[in-house]
Amino acid sequence: MNFTKKNVVICGGTTGIGFATAKKFISAGANVWITGRNEKNLKAAAERIDNPNLKTIVADASALGGIVSLEKAIAESGISIDVLLLNAAIITLKPIAQTTEEEFDQQFNTNVKGHYFTLQKLLPYLADGSSVIFTSSGSASLATLNTSVYSGSKAAINKIAQVAANELAGRKIRVNIVSPGPVATELVLSAASEQLLDHFASSTALQRLAEPDEIARAILFLASDHASFITGTELVVDGGFINYAKK
Ligand SMILES: NC(=O)c1ccc[n+]([C@@H]2O[C@H](COP(=O)([O-])OP(=O)(O)OC[C@H]3O[C@@H](n4cnc5c(N)ncnc54)[C@H](OP(=O)(O)O)[C@@H]3O)[C@@H](O)[C@H]2O)c1
């Protein structure tokens, strides 16, 4: 796929799926801006990609101040955005009985509120005909124990994305959702035990975790002209995870 001279903004692009997607867009000729919470991770990501078309912005998506910093950086760069990937998320695995208000707020602030207001603040910079993609999760369609807040946050952004697709259609902006199953990234590797990781792998029809690259490919597809008539939909990239759980 060719994204030559297209401007791509990835909120949460330092590691995992966001990083793999940034790399793919750079290889396809795009100019890419990635965000993250700190300079250190952004610098490490930039060193790994090592391409002048990659720029970094420190912007904490969980706080309005961080979102305003991102808006300011985009305004100063003078670009219009062709692809916006709203990807950042955090997860805390706990039963409802033990979840604190702080854990609830941290996950909803990053996974839902952050993306809602990032989209709102960046609306004036989105090119007509651009593509917005939310990274959700198969967990929004399941009821996995200990994921009440995380799964709830993903179900919330699915609905926000669907409404956004309808509201932005007048500008020919397409809004879609990519829902991965379990992927081998820091998010799950750091939150899940060895036993839980084995359980995740054996819960997919394909009997393994995905590589971040496999999710990135789906994101590039949705961002491309190949998906020109696709909006308001959820592309599930889960190795059969959701259906296998029902077998
Ligand atoms: N891995 C899976 O199994 C899986 C499954 C389904 C869905 N997903 C979804 O895929 C997306 C990417 O996750 P991943 O698996 O690639 O995890 P990851 O490697 O932990 O990546 C998360 C990214 O989000 C950024 N981030 C976190 N909080 C942020 C904040 N407040 N402000 C700005 N950036 C923030 C992180 O950057 P810094 O740490 O540098 O700030 C990092 O770049 C998430 O939406 C996740 O829910 C993942």
Short mmCIF file of C-alpha atoms and ligand atoms in Angstrom, two decimals:
data_model
loop_
_atom_site.label_atom_id
_atom_site.label_comp_id
_atom_site.label_asym_id
_atom_site.label_seq_id
_atom_site.Cartn_x
_atom_site.Cartn_y
_atom_site.Cartn_z
CA MET A 1 0.00 0.00 0.00
CA ASN A 2 1.19 3.47 -0.84
CA PHE A 3 0.89 6.33 1.66
CA THR A 4 3.45 8.64 0.09
CA LYS A 5 3.29 12.13 1.64
CA LYS A 6 0.23 11.20 3.73
CA ASN A 7 0.23 12.57 7.28
CA VAL A 8 -0.43 9.96 9.93
CA VAL A 9 -0.89 10.66 13.66
CA ILE A 10 -0.69 7.70 16.04
CA CYS A 11 -1.74 8.34 19.65
CA GLY A 12 0.19 5.74 21.59
CA GLY A 13 2.90 4.81 19.10
CA THR A 14 5.99 4.01 21.16
CA THR A 15 5.55 0.26 21.55
CA GLY A 16 3.42 -2.71 20.49
CA ILE A 17 0.69 -2.24 17.89
CA GLY A 18 1.13 1.54 17.60
CA PHE A 19 4.87 1.18 17.01
CA ALA A 20 4.43 -1.63 14.45
CA THR A 21 1.85 0.54 12.64
CA ALA A 22 4.15 3.58 12.64
CA LYS A 23 6.90 1.46 11.10
CA LYS A 24 4.59 0.17 8.36
CA PHE A 25 3.29 3.65 7.49
CA ILE A 26 6.87 4.95 7.30
CA SER A 27 7.80 2.07 4.95
CA ALA A 28 4.76 3.00 2.84
CA GLY A 29 6.05 6.58 2.40
CA ALA A 30 4.02 8.46 5.03
CA ASN A 31 5.02 11.21 7.43
CA VAL A 32 4.21 9.88 10.88
CA TRP A 33 3.75 11.58 14.25
CA ILE A 34 3.70 9.27 17.27
CA THR A 35 2.72 10.21 20.80
CA GLY A 36 3.51 8.71 24.18
CA ARG A 37 3.67 9.76 27.81
CA ASN A 38 7.40 10.37 28.02
CA GLU A 39 10.42 11.47 26.06
CA LYS A 40 12.40 8.32 26.87
CA ASN A 41 10.04 5.86 25.15
CA LEU A 42 9.54 8.22 22.22
CA LYS A 43 13.30 8.57 21.74
CA ALA A 44 13.74 4.78 21.88
CA ALA A 45 10.98 4.33 19.28
CA ALA A 46 12.47 7.02 17.02
CA GLU A 47 15.92 5.39 17.25
CA ARG A 48 14.47 2.02 16.28
CA ILE A 49 12.62 3.42 13.26
CA ASP A 50 15.46 5.79 12.37
CA ASN A 51 13.73 7.76 9.63
CA PRO A 52 13.40 11.56 9.25
CA ASN A 53 9.72 11.14 8.35
CA LEU A 54 8.98 10.05 11.92
CA LYS A 55 8.29 12.79 14.48
CA THR A 56 7.49 12.43 18.15
CA ILE A 57 5.23 14.38 20.50
CA VAL A 58 5.03 13.98 24.27
CA ALA A 59 1.30 13.99 25.01
CA ASP A 60 -0.43 12.22 27.87
CA ALA A 61 -3.79 11.17 26.43
CA SER A 62 -5.30 10.70 29.89
CA ALA A 63 -5.18 14.44 30.68
CA LEU A 64 -6.74 17.31 28.78
CA GLY A 65 -3.44 19.24 29.10
CA GLY A 66 -1.64 16.49 27.16
CA ILE A 67 -4.28 16.51 24.44
CA VAL A 68 -3.97 20.28 24.12
CA SER A 69 -0.16 19.87 23.75
CA LEU A 70 -0.77 17.46 20.89
CA GLU A 71 -3.23 19.88 19.26
CA LYS A 72 -0.68 22.70 19.59
CA ALA A 73 2.09 20.59 18.02
CA ILE A 74 -0.14 19.64 15.09
CA ALA A 75 -1.28 23.26 14.64
CA GLU A 76 2.36 24.47 14.64
CA SER A 77 3.37 21.80 12.10
CA GLY A 78 0.76 23.21 9.68
CA ILE A 79 -0.28 19.76 8.43
CA SER A 80 -3.68 18.34 7.74
CA ILE A 81 -4.09 14.79 9.02
CA ASP A 82 -4.89 11.97 6.57
CA VAL A 83 -4.91 9.14 9.12
CA LEU A 84 -5.55 9.35 12.87
CA LEU A 85 -5.02 6.18 14.91
CA LEU A 86 -6.40 6.38 18.46
CA ASN A 87 -4.49 3.50 19.96
CA ALA A 88 -3.24 4.21 23.51
CA ALA A 89 -4.65 2.09 26.32
CA ILE A 90 -3.82 0.69 29.71
CA ILE A 91 -5.22 -2.36 31.50
CA THR A 92 -5.53 -3.46 35.11
CA LEU A 93 -6.80 -7.00 35.60
CA LYS A 94 -8.87 -7.18 38.79
CA PRO A 95 -12.28 -8.38 39.93
CA ILE A 96 -14.93 -5.70 40.47
CA ALA A 97 -14.73 -6.28 44.23
CA GLN A 98 -11.09 -5.14 44.32
CA THR A 99 -10.99 -2.37 41.70
CA THR A 100 -10.20 1.08 43.10
CA GLU A 101 -11.66 4.36 41.91
CA GLU A 102 -8.16 5.38 40.79
CA GLU A 103 -7.78 2.24 38.64
CA PHE A 104 -11.20 2.85 37.12
CA ASP A 105 -10.42 6.50 36.36
CA GLN A 106 -6.94 5.78 34.94
CA GLN A 107 -8.30 3.24 32.46
CA PHE A 108 -11.35 5.27 31.41
CA ASN A 109 -9.33 8.49 31.19
CA THR A 110 -6.78 6.90 28.85
CA ASN A 111 -8.88 4.40 26.93
CA VAL A 112 -12.06 6.46 26.46
CA LYS A 113 -11.95 10.12 27.53
CA GLY A 114 -8.49 10.61 26.02
CA HIS A 115 -9.55 9.37 22.59
CA TYR A 116 -12.85 11.24 22.69
CA PHE A 117 -11.18 14.59 23.31
CA THR A 118 -8.21 13.88 21.05
CA LEU A 119 -10.68 13.32 18.23
CA GLN A 120 -12.58 16.48 19.20
CA LYS A 121 -9.46 18.68 19.38
CA LEU A 122 -8.00 17.30 16.13
CA LEU A 123 -11.25 17.60 14.12
CA PRO A 124 -10.22 20.93 12.55
CA TYR A 125 -6.94 19.38 11.38
CA LEU A 126 -8.45 16.24 9.81
CA ALA A 127 -8.45 16.40 6.01
CA ASP A 128 -11.80 15.87 4.30
CA GLY A 129 -11.75 12.23 3.18
CA SER A 130 -9.35 11.22 5.96
CA SER A 131 -9.52 8.04 8.02
CA VAL A 132 -9.88 7.71 11.79
CA ILE A 133 -9.24 4.33 13.39
CA PHE A 134 -9.83 3.37 17.01
CA THR A 135 -7.92 0.40 18.42
CA SER A 136 -10.51 -1.44 20.47
CA SER A 137 -10.40 -5.07 21.61
CA GLY A 138 -12.22 -8.36 21.20
CA SER A 139 -12.75 -8.10 24.95
CA ALA A 140 -15.54 -5.57 24.27
CA SER A 141 -17.58 -8.50 22.89
CA LEU A 142 -16.70 -10.94 25.67
CA ALA A 143 -17.24 -10.96 29.43
CA THR A 144 -13.84 -12.18 30.59
CA LEU A 145 -13.34 -12.29 34.35
CA ASN A 146 -11.25 -9.44 35.86
CA THR A 147 -11.59 -7.18 32.79
CA SER A 148 -14.73 -5.25 33.77
CA VAL A 149 -13.18 -1.79 33.49
CA TYR A 150 -10.95 -2.47 30.47
CA SER A 151 -13.68 -4.32 28.53
CA GLY A 152 -16.18 -1.62 29.50
CA SER A 153 -13.81 1.05 28.20
CA LYS A 154 -13.46 -0.77 24.88
CA ALA A 155 -17.23 -1.22 24.53
CA ALA A 156 -17.56 2.53 25.16
CA ILE A 157 -15.12 3.52 22.42
CA ASN A 158 -16.83 1.17 19.97
CA LYS A 159 -20.03 3.16 20.37
CA ILE A 160 -18.20 6.50 20.24
CA ALA A 161 -16.52 5.39 16.99
CA GLN A 162 -19.86 4.40 15.44
CA VAL A 163 -21.42 7.76 16.29
CA ALA A 164 -18.31 9.57 15.03
CA ALA A 165 -18.60 7.69 11.71
CA ASN A 166 -22.11 9.10 11.28
CA GLU A 167 -21.22 12.62 12.44
CA LEU A 168 -18.13 12.91 10.23
CA ALA A 169 -19.53 11.26 7.09
CA GLY A 170 -20.49 14.70 5.74
CA ARG A 171 -16.78 15.47 5.44
CA LYS A 172 -16.17 12.03 3.85
CA ILE A 173 -14.14 11.09 6.92
CA ARG A 174 -14.30 7.34 7.53
CA VAL A 175 -14.19 6.12 11.14
CA ASN A 176 -13.55 2.47 11.92
CA ILE A 177 -12.54 0.14 14.72
CA VAL A 178 -9.83 -2.52 14.78
CA SER A 179 -10.40 -5.14 17.46
CA PRO A 180 -7.42 -7.37 18.11
CA GLY A 181 -7.50 -10.61 20.05
CA PRO A 182 -4.49 -11.36 22.27
CA VAL A 183 -1.29 -9.83 20.87
CA ALA A 184 2.28 -10.31 22.09
CA THR A 185 2.89 -6.76 23.38
CA GLU A 186 3.92 -5.16 26.67
CA LEU A 187 0.27 -4.52 27.51
CA VAL A 188 -0.51 -8.21 27.95
CA LEU A 189 2.98 -9.56 28.62
CA SER A 190 3.31 -7.27 31.66
CA ALA A 191 -0.27 -7.64 32.96
CA ALA A 192 -0.83 -11.38 32.48
CA SER A 193 0.82 -14.37 34.15
CA GLU A 194 2.55 -17.10 32.10
CA GLN A 195 -0.49 -19.27 32.76
CA LEU A 196 -2.91 -16.60 31.53
CA LEU A 197 -0.81 -16.05 28.38
CA ASP A 198 -1.02 -19.80 27.63
CA HIS A 199 -4.74 -19.59 28.25
CA PHE A 200 -5.07 -16.64 25.83
CA ALA A 201 -3.12 -18.50 23.13
CA SER A 202 -5.14 -21.68 23.50
CA SER A 203 -8.37 -19.62 23.47
CA THR A 204 -7.82 -18.59 19.85
CA ALA A 205 -8.79 -20.89 16.99
CA LEU A 206 -5.25 -20.43 15.62
CA GLN A 207 -3.76 -21.39 19.03
CA ARG A 208 -1.35 -18.49 19.35
CA LEU A 209 -1.00 -14.82 20.18
CA ALA A 210 -0.86 -12.36 17.27
CA GLU A 211 2.26 -10.42 16.36
CA PRO A 212 1.77 -6.59 16.43
CA ASP A 213 2.52 -6.52 12.71
CA GLU A 214 -0.57 -8.59 11.98
CA ILE A 215 -2.76 -5.90 13.57
CA ALA A 216 -0.82 -3.10 11.85
CA ARG A 217 -1.61 -4.62 8.45
CA ALA A 218 -5.35 -4.44 9.20
CA ILE A 219 -4.99 -0.80 10.29
CA LEU A 220 -3.20 0.14 7.07
CA PHE A 221 -5.96 -1.59 5.09
CA LEU A 222 -8.68 0.45 6.84
CA ALA A 223 -6.66 3.63 6.31
CA SER A 224 -6.19 2.93 2.60
CA ASP A 225 -8.33 3.52 -0.48
CA HIS A 226 -8.99 -0.23 -0.54
CA ALA A 227 -11.40 0.48 2.34
CA SER A 228 -13.04 3.48 0.63
CA PHE A 229 -16.62 2.25 1.29
CA ILE A 230 -15.98 1.01 4.83
CA THR A 231 -17.05 3.23 7.72
CA GLY A 232 -18.57 2.74 11.16
CA THR A 233 -17.50 -0.87 11.26
CA GLU A 234 -15.38 -3.13 13.45
CA LEU A 235 -12.64 -5.21 11.87
CA VAL A 236 -11.92 -8.10 14.22
CA VAL A 237 -8.35 -9.40 13.95
CA ASP A 238 -8.33 -12.08 16.62
CA GLY A 239 -7.26 -15.45 15.23
CA GLY A 240 -10.80 -16.63 15.90
CA PHE A 241 -10.69 -15.63 19.61
CA ILE A 242 -14.29 -14.40 20.00
CA ASN A 243 -15.93 -17.28 18.11
CA TYR A 244 -13.65 -19.91 19.66
CA ALA A 245 -14.82 -18.80 23.12
CA LYS A 246 -18.37 -19.76 22.05
CA LYS A 247 -17.54 -23.26 20.77
N1 LIG B 1 -1.93 -6.58 23.24
C1 LIG B 1 -3.15 -7.11 23.17
O1 LIG B 1 -3.36 -8.30 23.43
C2 LIG B 1 -4.31 -6.27 22.78
C3 LIG B 1 -5.53 -6.92 22.54
C4 LIG B 1 -6.63 -6.16 22.17
C5 LIG B 1 -6.52 -4.79 22.04
N2 LIG B 1 -5.31 -4.18 22.29
C6 LIG B 1 -5.25 -2.74 22.17
O2 LIG B 1 -4.19 -2.37 21.34
C7 LIG B 1 -3.77 -1.04 21.67
C8 LIG B 1 -2.28 -0.97 21.77
O3 LIG B 1 -1.87 -1.80 22.83
P1 LIG B 1 -0.53 -2.66 22.79
O4 LIG B 1 -0.95 -4.06 23.03
O5 LIG B 1 0.27 -2.35 21.59
O6 LIG B 1 0.15 -2.16 24.14
P2 LIG B 1 1.47 -1.33 24.48
O7 LIG B 1 2.64 -1.94 23.81
O8 LIG B 1 1.44 -1.22 25.95
O9 LIG B 1 1.19 0.07 23.81
C9 LIG B 1 0.41 1.06 24.40
C10 LIG B 1 0.79 2.39 23.80
O10 LIG B 1 -0.05 3.37 24.38
C11 LIG B 1 0.76 4.42 24.90
N3 LIG B 1 0.08 5.02 26.04
C12 LIG B 1 -0.39 4.43 27.16
N4 LIG B 1 -0.97 5.34 27.95
C13 LIG B 1 -0.85 6.53 27.32
C14 LIG B 1 -1.26 7.85 27.64
N5 LIG B 1 -1.89 8.16 28.77
N6 LIG B 1 -0.96 8.83 26.75
C15 LIG B 1 -0.31 8.56 25.60
N7 LIG B 1 0.09 7.34 25.25
C16 LIG B 1 -0.18 6.33 26.11
C17 LIG B 1 2.07 3.75 25.27
O11 LIG B 1 3.11 4.73 25.25
P3 LIG B 1 4.04 5.11 26.52
O12 LIG B 1 4.05 3.90 27.42
O13 LIG B 1 5.36 5.38 25.90
O14 LIG B 1 3.38 6.29 27.11
C18 LIG B 1 2.22 2.80 24.10
O15 LIG B 1 2.75 3.46 22.99
C19 LIG B 1 -4.52 -0.68 22.95
O16 LIG B 1 -5.65 0.12 22.65
C20 LIG B 1 -4.99 -2.03 23.47
O17 LIG B 1 -6.12 -1.93 24.28
C21 LIG B 1 -4.21 -4.90 22.64
#
